[in-house]
PDB file of C-alpha atoms in Angstrom:
ATOM      1  CA  MET A   5      26.195 -12.168  -3.060  1.00  0.00           C
ATOM      2  CA  ALA A   6      24.200  -9.946  -0.710  1.00  0.00           C
ATOM      3  CA  ALA A   7      25.943  -8.860   2.509  1.00  0.00           C
ATOM      4  CA  GLN A   8      24.741 -10.341   5.765  1.00  0.00           C
ATOM      5  CA  GLY A   9      21.451  -8.677   6.752  1.00  0.00           C
ATOM      6  CA  THR A  10      20.839  -7.369   3.247  1.00  0.00           C
ATOM      7  CA  PRO A  11      17.809  -8.870   1.388  1.00  0.00           C
ATOM      8  CA  ARG A  12      18.814 -11.301  -1.396  1.00  0.00           C
ATOM      9  CA  PHE A  13      15.409 -11.526  -3.122  1.00  0.00           C
ATOM     10  CA  LEU A  14      12.699  -9.002  -3.945  1.00  0.00           C
ATOM     11  CA  LEU A  15       9.173 -10.511  -3.755  1.00  0.00           C
ATOM     12  CA  THR A  16       6.522  -8.426  -5.355  1.00  0.00           C
ATOM     13  CA  PHE A  17       2.790  -9.100  -4.951  1.00  0.00           C
ATOM     14  CA  ASP A  18      -0.338  -7.958  -6.716  1.00  0.00           C
ATOM     15  CA  PHE A  19      -3.321  -7.566  -4.390  1.00  0.00           C
ATOM     16  CA  ASP A  20      -6.726  -8.286  -5.893  1.00  0.00           C
ATOM     17  CA  GLU A  21      -7.342 -11.974  -6.594  1.00  0.00           C
ATOM     18  CA  THR A  22      -3.704 -12.608  -5.568  1.00  0.00           C
ATOM     19  CA  ILE A  23      -3.226 -11.834  -1.970  1.00  0.00           C
ATOM     20  CA  VAL A  24      -6.996 -11.699  -1.341  1.00  0.00           C
ATOM     21  CA  ASP A  25      -9.502 -13.962  -2.911  1.00  0.00           C
ATOM     22  CA  GLU A  26     -11.792 -11.273  -4.301  1.00  0.00           C
ATOM     23  CA  ASN A  27     -11.656  -8.248  -6.423  1.00  0.00           C
ATOM     24  CA  SER A  28     -11.890  -5.525  -3.773  1.00  0.00           C
ATOM     25  CA  ASP A  29     -13.516  -3.124  -6.175  1.00  0.00           C
ATOM     26  CA  ASP A  30     -16.417  -5.622  -6.479  1.00  0.00           C
ATOM     27  CA  SER A  31     -16.447  -6.181  -2.752  1.00  0.00           C
ATOM     28  CA  ILE A  32     -17.110  -2.519  -1.847  1.00  0.00           C
ATOM     29  CA  VAL A  33     -20.296  -2.581  -3.890  1.00  0.00           C
ATOM     30  CA  ARG A  34     -21.855  -4.419  -0.911  1.00  0.00           C
ATOM     31  CA  ALA A  35     -21.934  -1.027   0.789  1.00  0.00           C
ATOM     32  CA  ALA A  36     -24.216   0.454  -1.928  1.00  0.00           C
ATOM     33  CA  PRO A  37     -28.007   0.581  -1.554  1.00  0.00           C
ATOM     34  CA  GLY A  38     -29.283  -2.813  -2.523  1.00  0.00           C
ATOM     35  CA  GLN A  39     -25.647  -4.005  -2.810  1.00  0.00           C
ATOM     36  CA  GLN A  40     -25.483  -2.923  -6.454  1.00  0.00           C
ATOM     37  CA  LEU A  41     -24.602   0.178  -8.435  1.00  0.00           C
ATOM     38  CA  PRO A  42     -27.171   1.966 -10.601  1.00  0.00           C
ATOM     39  CA  GLU A  43     -27.100   1.255 -14.223  1.00  0.00           C
ATOM     40  CA  SER A  44     -26.579   4.960 -14.983  1.00  0.00           C
ATOM     41  CA  LEU A  45     -23.241   4.799 -13.124  1.00  0.00           C
ATOM     42  CA  ARG A  46     -22.126   1.506 -14.599  1.00  0.00           C
ATOM     43  CA  ALA A  47     -22.793   2.875 -18.040  1.00  0.00           C
ATOM     44  CA  THR A  48     -20.225   5.613 -17.570  1.00  0.00           C
ATOM     45  CA  TYR A  49     -17.339   3.243 -17.784  1.00  0.00           C
ATOM     46  CA  ARG A  50     -14.974   3.672 -20.728  1.00  0.00           C
ATOM     47  CA  GLU A  51     -12.361   1.122 -21.628  1.00  0.00           C
ATOM     48  CA  GLY A  52      -8.901   2.334 -20.488  1.00  0.00           C
ATOM     49  CA  PHE A  53     -10.414   4.744 -17.933  1.00  0.00           C
ATOM     50  CA  TYR A  54     -11.168   2.375 -15.091  1.00  0.00           C
ATOM     51  CA  HIS A  55      -9.529   4.575 -12.488  1.00  0.00           C
ATOM     52  CA  GLU A  56     -11.836   7.478 -13.302  1.00  0.00           C
ATOM     53  CA  TYR A  57     -14.703   5.134 -13.143  1.00  0.00           C
ATOM     54  CA  MET A  58     -13.753   4.026  -9.637  1.00  0.00           C
ATOM     55  CA  GLN A  59     -13.494   7.624  -8.575  1.00  0.00           C
ATOM     56  CA  ARG A  60     -17.101   8.066  -9.573  1.00  0.00           C
ATOM     57  CA  VAL A  61     -18.005   4.925  -7.704  1.00  0.00           C
ATOM     58  CA  PHE A  62     -16.472   6.141  -4.485  1.00  0.00           C
ATOM     59  CA  ARG A  63     -18.066   9.478  -5.001  1.00  0.00           C
ATOM     60  CA  TYR A  64     -21.499   7.800  -5.422  1.00  0.00           C
ATOM     61  CA  LEU A  65     -20.988   5.702  -2.327  1.00  0.00           C
ATOM     62  CA  GLY A  66     -20.179   8.800  -0.320  1.00  0.00           C
ATOM     63  CA  GLU A  67     -23.291  10.524  -1.548  1.00  0.00           C
ATOM     64  CA  GLN A  68     -25.317   7.559  -0.309  1.00  0.00           C
ATOM     65  CA  GLY A  69     -23.945   8.019   3.141  1.00  0.00           C
ATOM     66  CA  VAL A  70     -21.236   5.416   2.980  1.00  0.00           C
ATOM     67  CA  ARG A  71     -18.206   6.436   5.062  1.00  0.00           C
ATOM     68  CA  PRO A  72     -14.626   5.255   5.162  1.00  0.00           C
ATOM     69  CA  ARG A  73     -15.289   3.207   8.326  1.00  0.00           C
ATOM     70  CA  ASP A  74     -18.064   1.276   6.418  1.00  0.00           C
ATOM     71  CA  LEU A  75     -15.666   0.539   3.609  1.00  0.00           C
ATOM     72  CA  ARG A  76     -12.851  -0.394   5.968  1.00  0.00           C
ATOM     73  CA  ALA A  77     -15.174  -3.082   7.507  1.00  0.00           C
ATOM     74  CA  ILE A  78     -15.676  -4.573   4.071  1.00  0.00           C
ATOM     75  CA  TYR A  79     -11.973  -4.616   3.190  1.00  0.00           C
ATOM     76  CA  GLU A  80     -11.166  -6.178   6.518  1.00  0.00           C
ATOM     77  CA  ALA A  81     -13.595  -9.038   5.827  1.00  0.00           C
ATOM     78  CA  ILE A  82     -12.144  -9.991   2.397  1.00  0.00           C
ATOM     79  CA  PRO A  83     -10.565 -13.407   2.730  1.00  0.00           C
ATOM     80  CA  LEU A  84      -6.992 -14.144   1.775  1.00  0.00           C
ATOM     81  CA  SER A  85      -6.512 -16.444  -1.216  1.00  0.00           C
ATOM     82  CA  PRO A  86      -6.115 -20.176  -0.280  1.00  0.00           C
ATOM     83  CA  GLY A  87      -2.568 -20.732   0.974  1.00  0.00           C
ATOM     84  CA  MET A  88      -1.674 -17.163   0.986  1.00  0.00           C
ATOM     85  CA  GLY A  89      -1.553 -16.849   4.775  1.00  0.00           C
ATOM     86  CA  ASP A  90       0.844 -19.807   4.900  1.00  0.00           C
ATOM     87  CA  LEU A  91       3.010 -18.332   2.174  1.00  0.00           C
ATOM     88  CA  LEU A  92       3.286 -14.886   3.898  1.00  0.00           C
ATOM     89  CA  GLN A  93       4.111 -16.533   7.207  1.00  0.00           C
ATOM     90  CA  PHE A  94       6.813 -18.555   5.515  1.00  0.00           C
ATOM     91  CA  VAL A  95       8.310 -15.477   3.923  1.00  0.00           C
ATOM     92  CA  ALA A  96       8.288 -13.660   7.265  1.00  0.00           C
ATOM     93  CA  LYS A  97      10.175 -16.400   8.971  1.00  0.00           C
ATOM     94  CA  GLN A  98      13.046 -16.079   6.370  1.00  0.00           C
ATOM     95  CA  GLY A  99      14.176 -12.875   8.116  1.00  0.00           C
ATOM     96  CA  SER A 100      16.270 -10.627   5.849  1.00  0.00           C
ATOM     97  CA  CYS A 101      16.299 -13.122   2.985  1.00  0.00           C
ATOM     98  CA  PHE A 102      13.298 -11.479   1.345  1.00  0.00           C
ATOM     99  CA  GLU A 103      12.228  -7.880   0.806  1.00  0.00           C
ATOM    100  CA  VAL A 104       8.462  -7.752   0.182  1.00  0.00           C
ATOM    101  CA  ILE A 105       6.475  -5.079  -1.646  1.00  0.00           C
ATOM    102  CA  LEU A 106       3.085  -4.744  -3.138  1.00  0.00           C
ATOM    103  CA  ILE A 107       2.097  -3.106  -6.410  1.00  0.00           C
ATOM    104  CA  SER A 108      -1.645  -2.849  -7.105  1.00  0.00           C
ATOM    105  CA  ASP A 109      -4.100  -0.740  -9.088  1.00  0.00           C
ATOM    106  CA  ALA A 110      -6.516  -0.964  -6.187  1.00  0.00           C
ATOM    107  CA  ASN A 111      -6.028   1.730  -3.464  1.00  0.00           C
ATOM    108  CA  THR A 112      -3.956   2.212  -0.358  1.00  0.00           C
ATOM    109  CA  PHE A 113      -6.839   2.544   2.010  1.00  0.00           C
ATOM    110  CA  GLY A 114      -8.334  -0.745   1.057  1.00  0.00           C
ATOM    111  CA  ILE A 115      -5.060  -2.639   0.845  1.00  0.00           C
ATOM    112  CA  GLU A 116      -3.794  -1.431   4.213  1.00  0.00           C
ATOM    113  CA  SER A 117      -7.117  -2.188   5.886  1.00  0.00           C
ATOM    114  CA  ALA A 118      -7.132  -5.694   4.578  1.00  0.00           C
ATOM    115  CA  LEU A 119      -3.505  -6.482   5.385  1.00  0.00           C
ATOM    116  CA  ARG A 120      -3.828  -5.077   8.879  1.00  0.00           C
ATOM    117  CA  ALA A 121      -6.864  -7.155   9.568  1.00  0.00           C
ATOM    118  CA  ALA A 122      -5.059 -10.292   8.356  1.00  0.00           C
ATOM    119  CA  GLY A 123      -1.964  -9.512  10.429  1.00  0.00           C
ATOM    120  CA  HIS A 124       0.382  -9.137   7.509  1.00  0.00           C
ATOM    121  CA  HIS A 125       0.806  -5.440   6.972  1.00  0.00           C
ATOM    122  CA  GLY A 126       4.265  -5.278   8.670  1.00  0.00           C
ATOM    123  CA  LEU A 127       5.690  -7.747   6.139  1.00  0.00           C
ATOM    124  CA  PHE A 128       5.484  -5.229   3.321  1.00  0.00           C
ATOM    125  CA  ARG A 129       8.276  -2.706   3.039  1.00  0.00           C
ATOM    126  CA  ARG A 130       6.305  -0.633   0.510  1.00  0.00           C
ATOM    127  CA  ILE A 131       2.729  -0.544  -0.838  1.00  0.00           C
ATOM    128  CA  LEU A 132       2.658   1.075  -4.262  1.00  0.00           C
ATOM    129  CA  SER A 133      -0.959   1.814  -5.177  1.00  0.00           C
ATOM    130  CA  ASN A 134      -3.397   4.666  -5.915  1.00  0.00           C
ATOM    131  CA  PRO A 135      -3.489   6.994  -2.918  1.00  0.00           C
ATOM    132  CA  SER A 136      -6.881   7.082  -1.130  1.00  0.00           C
ATOM    133  CA  GLY A 137      -8.273   8.370   2.112  1.00  0.00           C
ATOM    134  CA  PRO A 138     -11.016  10.518   3.645  1.00  0.00           C
ATOM    135  CA  ASP A 139     -11.552  13.941   2.017  1.00  0.00           C
ATOM    136  CA  ALA A 140     -12.849  17.122   3.538  1.00  0.00           C
ATOM    137  CA  GLN A 141     -16.434  15.794   3.235  1.00  0.00           C
ATOM    138  CA  GLY A 142     -15.548  12.638   5.038  1.00  0.00           C
ATOM    139  CA  GLN A 143     -15.857  10.473   1.895  1.00  0.00           C
ATOM    140  CA  LEU A 144     -13.222   8.160   0.544  1.00  0.00           C
ATOM    141  CA  ALA A 145     -11.377   9.864  -2.310  1.00  0.00           C
ATOM    142  CA  LEU A 146      -9.201   8.112  -4.791  1.00  0.00           C
ATOM    143  CA  ARG A 147      -6.177   9.585  -6.690  1.00  0.00           C
ATOM    144  CA  PRO A 148      -4.024   8.273  -9.480  1.00  0.00           C
ATOM    145  CA  PHE A 149      -0.709   6.671  -8.593  1.00  0.00           C
ATOM    146  CA  HIS A 150       1.483   8.365 -11.260  1.00  0.00           C
ATOM    147  CA  ALA A 151       1.684   9.428 -14.890  1.00  0.00           C
ATOM    148  CA  HIS A 152       3.611   7.368 -17.415  1.00  0.00           C
ATOM    149  CA  GLY A 153       4.004   6.894 -21.190  1.00  0.00           C
ATOM    150  CA  CYS A 154       3.317   3.178 -21.430  1.00  0.00           C
ATOM    151  CA  THR A 155       0.724   2.366 -24.074  1.00  0.00           C
ATOM    152  CA  ARG A 156      -0.020  -1.059 -22.575  1.00  0.00           C
ATOM    153  CA  CYS A 157      -1.234   0.146 -19.156  1.00  0.00           C
ATOM    154  CA  PRO A 158      -4.037   2.293 -17.920  1.00  0.00           C
ATOM    155  CA  ALA A 159      -3.214   6.004 -17.545  1.00  0.00           C
ATOM    156  CA  ASN A 160      -2.988   6.044 -13.741  1.00  0.00           C
ATOM    157  CA  MET A 161      -0.451   3.172 -13.206  1.00  0.00           C
ATOM    158  CA  CYS A 162       2.226   1.262 -15.081  1.00  0.00           C
ATOM    159  CA  LYS A 163       3.598  -1.496 -12.860  1.00  0.00           C
ATOM    160  CA  HIS A 164       6.717  -1.794 -14.912  1.00  0.00           C
ATOM    161  CA  LYS A 165       7.545   1.824 -14.162  1.00  0.00           C
ATOM    162  CA  ALA A 166       6.528   1.433 -10.496  1.00  0.00           C
ATOM    163  CA  LEU A 167       8.815  -1.607 -10.048  1.00  0.00           C
ATOM    164  CA  SER A 168      11.688  -0.051 -12.070  1.00  0.00           C
ATOM    165  CA  GLU A 169      11.616   3.082  -9.970  1.00  0.00           C
ATOM    166  CA  TYR A 170      11.620   1.070  -6.780  1.00  0.00           C
ATOM    167  CA  LEU A 171      14.613  -0.966  -7.970  1.00  0.00           C
ATOM    168  CA  ARG A 172      16.518   2.231  -8.817  1.00  0.00           C
ATOM    169  CA  GLU A 173      15.650   3.677  -5.371  1.00  0.00           C
ATOM    170  CA  ARG A 174      16.985   0.451  -3.664  1.00  0.00           C
ATOM    171  CA  ALA A 175      20.123   0.514  -5.787  1.00  0.00           C
ATOM    172  CA  ARG A 176      20.840   4.060  -4.655  1.00  0.00           C
ATOM    173  CA  ASP A 177      20.516   2.636  -1.117  1.00  0.00           C
ATOM    174  CA  GLY A 178      23.142   0.080  -1.985  1.00  0.00           C
ATOM    175  CA  VAL A 179      20.715  -2.868  -2.232  1.00  0.00           C
ATOM    176  CA  HIS A 180      21.033  -5.057  -5.309  1.00  0.00           C
ATOM    177  CA  PHE A 181      18.798  -8.160  -5.397  1.00  0.00           C
ATOM    178  CA  GLU A 182      20.054 -11.496  -6.556  1.00  0.00           C
ATOM    179  CA  ARG A 183      16.640 -12.371  -8.054  1.00  0.00           C
ATOM    180  CA  LEU A 184      13.218 -10.814  -8.512  1.00  0.00           C
ATOM    181  CA  PHE A 185       9.952 -12.719  -7.887  1.00  0.00           C
ATOM    182  CA  TYR A 186       6.533 -11.496  -8.985  1.00  0.00           C
ATOM    183  CA  VAL A 187       3.167 -12.892  -7.970  1.00  0.00           C
ATOM    184  CA  GLY A 188       0.042 -11.645  -9.898  1.00  0.00           C
ATOM    185  CA  ASP A 189      -2.999 -12.580 -11.853  1.00  0.00           C
ATOM    186  CA  GLY A 190      -4.126  -9.641 -14.019  1.00  0.00           C
ATOM    187  CA  ALA A 191      -3.476  -8.311 -17.480  1.00  0.00           C
ATOM    188  CA  ASN A 192      -1.587  -5.429 -16.011  1.00  0.00           C
ATOM    189  CA  ASP A 193       0.841  -7.833 -14.346  1.00  0.00           C
ATOM    190  CA  PHE A 194       2.380  -8.769 -17.687  1.00  0.00           C
ATOM    191  CA  CYS A 195       4.090  -5.384 -18.125  1.00  0.00           C
ATOM    192  CA  PRO A 196       6.436  -5.615 -15.074  1.00  0.00           C
ATOM    193  CA  MET A 197       7.437  -9.152 -15.961  1.00  0.00           C
ATOM    194  CA  GLY A 198       9.834  -7.799 -18.517  1.00  0.00           C
ATOM    195  CA  LEU A 199      12.079  -6.922 -15.636  1.00  0.00           C
ATOM    196  CA  LEU A 200      12.386 -10.617 -14.682  1.00  0.00           C
ATOM    197  CA  ALA A 201      14.184 -11.591 -17.874  1.00  0.00           C
ATOM    198  CA  GLY A 202      17.571 -11.216 -16.321  1.00  0.00           C
ATOM    199  CA  GLY A 203      16.977 -13.725 -13.667  1.00  0.00           C
ATOM    200  CA  GLY A 204      13.584 -13.821 -11.997  1.00  0.00           C
ATOM    201  CA  ALA A 205      10.399 -15.830 -11.639  1.00  0.00           C
ATOM    202  CA  CYS A 206       6.719 -15.137 -11.707  1.00  0.00           C
ATOM    203  CA  THR A 207       3.814 -17.014 -10.143  1.00  0.00           C
ATOM    204  CA  CYS A 208       0.407 -16.840 -11.602  1.00  0.00           C
ATOM    205  CA  SER A 209      -2.341 -17.021  -9.121  1.00  0.00           C
ATOM    206  CA  ARG A 210      -5.544 -17.983 -10.909  1.00  0.00           C
ATOM    207  CA  CYS A 211      -6.678 -21.005 -12.960  1.00  0.00           C
ATOM    208  CA  SER A 212      -8.752 -20.682 -16.170  1.00  0.00           C
ATOM    209  CA  ARG A 213      -9.603 -17.138 -15.151  1.00  0.00           C
ATOM    210  CA  ARG A 214      -9.862 -14.981 -18.242  1.00  0.00           C
ATOM    211  CA  ALA A 215      -8.202 -11.581 -17.748  1.00  0.00           C
ATOM    212  CA  GLU A 216     -11.692 -10.019 -18.391  1.00  0.00           C
ATOM    213  CA  PRO A 217     -12.698  -6.436 -17.794  1.00  0.00           C
ATOM    214  CA  ARG A 218     -12.485  -5.285 -14.152  1.00  0.00           C
ATOM    215  CA  GLY A 219     -15.586  -5.034 -11.997  1.00  0.00           C
ATOM    216  CA  ARG A 220     -18.389  -7.517 -12.086  1.00  0.00           C
ATOM    217  CA  GLN A 221     -20.805  -4.623 -11.596  1.00  0.00           C
ATOM    218  CA  GLY A 222     -20.312  -3.605 -15.114  1.00  0.00           C
ATOM    219  CA  ALA A 223     -16.815  -2.263 -15.601  1.00  0.00           C
ATOM    220  CA  ARG A 224     -14.277  -5.028 -15.138  1.00  0.00           C
ATOM    221  CA  ALA A 225     -11.796  -3.692 -17.620  1.00  0.00           C
ATOM    222  CA  GLY A 226      -9.161  -0.985 -17.533  1.00  0.00           C
ATOM    223  CA  ARG A 227      -6.542  -2.534 -15.396  1.00  0.00           C
ATOM    224  CA  GLY A 228      -4.806  -3.644 -18.504  1.00  0.00           C
ATOM    225  CA  GLY A 229      -6.385  -4.813 -21.735  1.00  0.00           C
ATOM    226  CA  ALA A 230      -4.829  -8.192 -22.618  1.00  0.00           C
ATOM    227  CA  ARG A 231      -6.783 -11.407 -22.345  1.00  0.00           C
ATOM    228  CA  GLY A 232      -5.452 -14.797 -21.345  1.00  0.00           C
ATOM    229  CA  SER A 233      -5.674 -17.538 -18.782  1.00  0.00           C
ATOM    230  CA  VAL A 234      -3.276 -18.464 -15.948  1.00  0.00           C
ATOM    231  CA  PRO A 235      -3.021 -21.400 -13.709  1.00  0.00           C
ATOM    232  CA  PHE A 236      -4.203 -21.423 -10.112  1.00  0.00           C
ATOM    233  CA  LEU A 237      -1.629 -21.787  -7.279  1.00  0.00           C
ATOM    234  CA  SER A 238      -3.261 -24.180  -4.835  1.00  0.00           C
ATOM    235  CA  ARG A 239      -2.266 -24.061  -1.203  1.00  0.00           C
ATOM    236  CA  PRO A 240       0.234 -27.038  -1.556  1.00  0.00           C
ATOM    237  CA  PHE A 241       1.808 -25.433  -4.631  1.00  0.00           C
ATOM    238  CA  LEU A 242       2.095 -22.065  -2.851  1.00  0.00           C
ATOM    239  CA  LEU A 243       4.010 -23.733  -0.110  1.00  0.00           C
ATOM    240  CA  CYS A 244       6.146 -25.730  -2.631  1.00  0.00           C
ATOM    241  CA  ALA A 245       6.950 -22.438  -4.384  1.00  0.00           C
ATOM    242  CA  ALA A 246       7.780 -20.836  -1.097  1.00  0.00           C
ATOM    243  CA  ALA A 247      10.173 -23.597  -0.230  1.00  0.00           C
ATOM    244  CA  SER A 248      11.849 -23.120  -3.655  1.00  0.00           C
ATOM    245  CA  LEU A 249      12.082 -19.369  -3.212  1.00  0.00           C
ATOM    246  CA  GLY A 250      13.598 -19.851   0.199  1.00  0.00           C
ATOM    247  CA  GLY A 251      16.747 -21.150  -1.373  1.00  0.00           C
ATOM    248  CA  GLY A 252      16.370 -24.897  -0.786  1.00  0.00           C
ATOM    249  CA  GLU A 253      15.789 -25.554  -4.425  1.00  0.00           C
ATOM    250  CA  ARG A 254      17.403 -23.705  -7.242  1.00  0.00           C
ATOM    251  CA  VAL A 255      14.895 -21.782  -9.369  1.00  0.00           C
ATOM    252  CA  ARG A 256      15.916 -21.586 -13.002  1.00  0.00           C
ATOM    253  CA  ARG A 257      16.297 -18.173 -14.636  1.00  0.00           C
ATOM    254  CA  GLY A 258      13.085 -16.839 -16.098  1.00  0.00           C
ATOM    255  CA  LEU A 259      11.026 -19.783 -14.719  1.00  0.00           C
ATOM    256  CA  CYS A 260       7.340 -19.168 -14.389  1.00  0.00           C
ATOM    257  CA  LEU A 261       6.147 -21.076 -11.279  1.00  0.00           C
ATOM    258  CA  CYS A 262       2.911 -22.425 -12.858  1.00  0.00           C
ATOM    259  CA  SER A 263       1.593 -25.890 -12.165  1.00  0.00           C
TER     260      SER A 263
END
């Protein structure tokens, strides 16, 4: 049992199409001339190298005069997924019961911009994502999160490794969670779910959405390679799940909170 004031549960969120209701990498294309990327750029995508592709996208946008402030305005306008605002407010009201983090293959600049605009940035103890920010030319630059040896994940991020390292860090701080919860929708969200086997739960945030290649502008692949479909968490179900996670209902070990 956790000591008073120590978080009992670790709640981990994905970002794109989980916290927000869009793929943010698609959203920023609205800043491009004609709101689309040239075919010559889209054709450079190679499976398994989505991060490198997005580096080229940001570089192209910068060459077209798109500045970080323009991209920030787009990120800030991305809507939350239905029911997500209620869920985050519920979690915030539980005090120290939950510790909340975010692991995403998007980028820190976009995630922090969106969360601040929505009023939820302070809820997250840590945002684990690809570092990004203005470079010397005033353009938004994107860097890989880390290196790893996982063959199931793209070269720039393995969420299993990211979550494992975070748990080890918290254990060194003397924090040991009673249960882990994971909320995600993508193919690369399957890898960290192996950590839930000892007593955790996952929630899947999309219905009949194939885990297709990343990027509707021609490169929607690379953040994992598996295909599948997962159920949608409607607003009522999100709130029901939140009530369960809050301790009122006992959640069985390994339960996947899918309707």
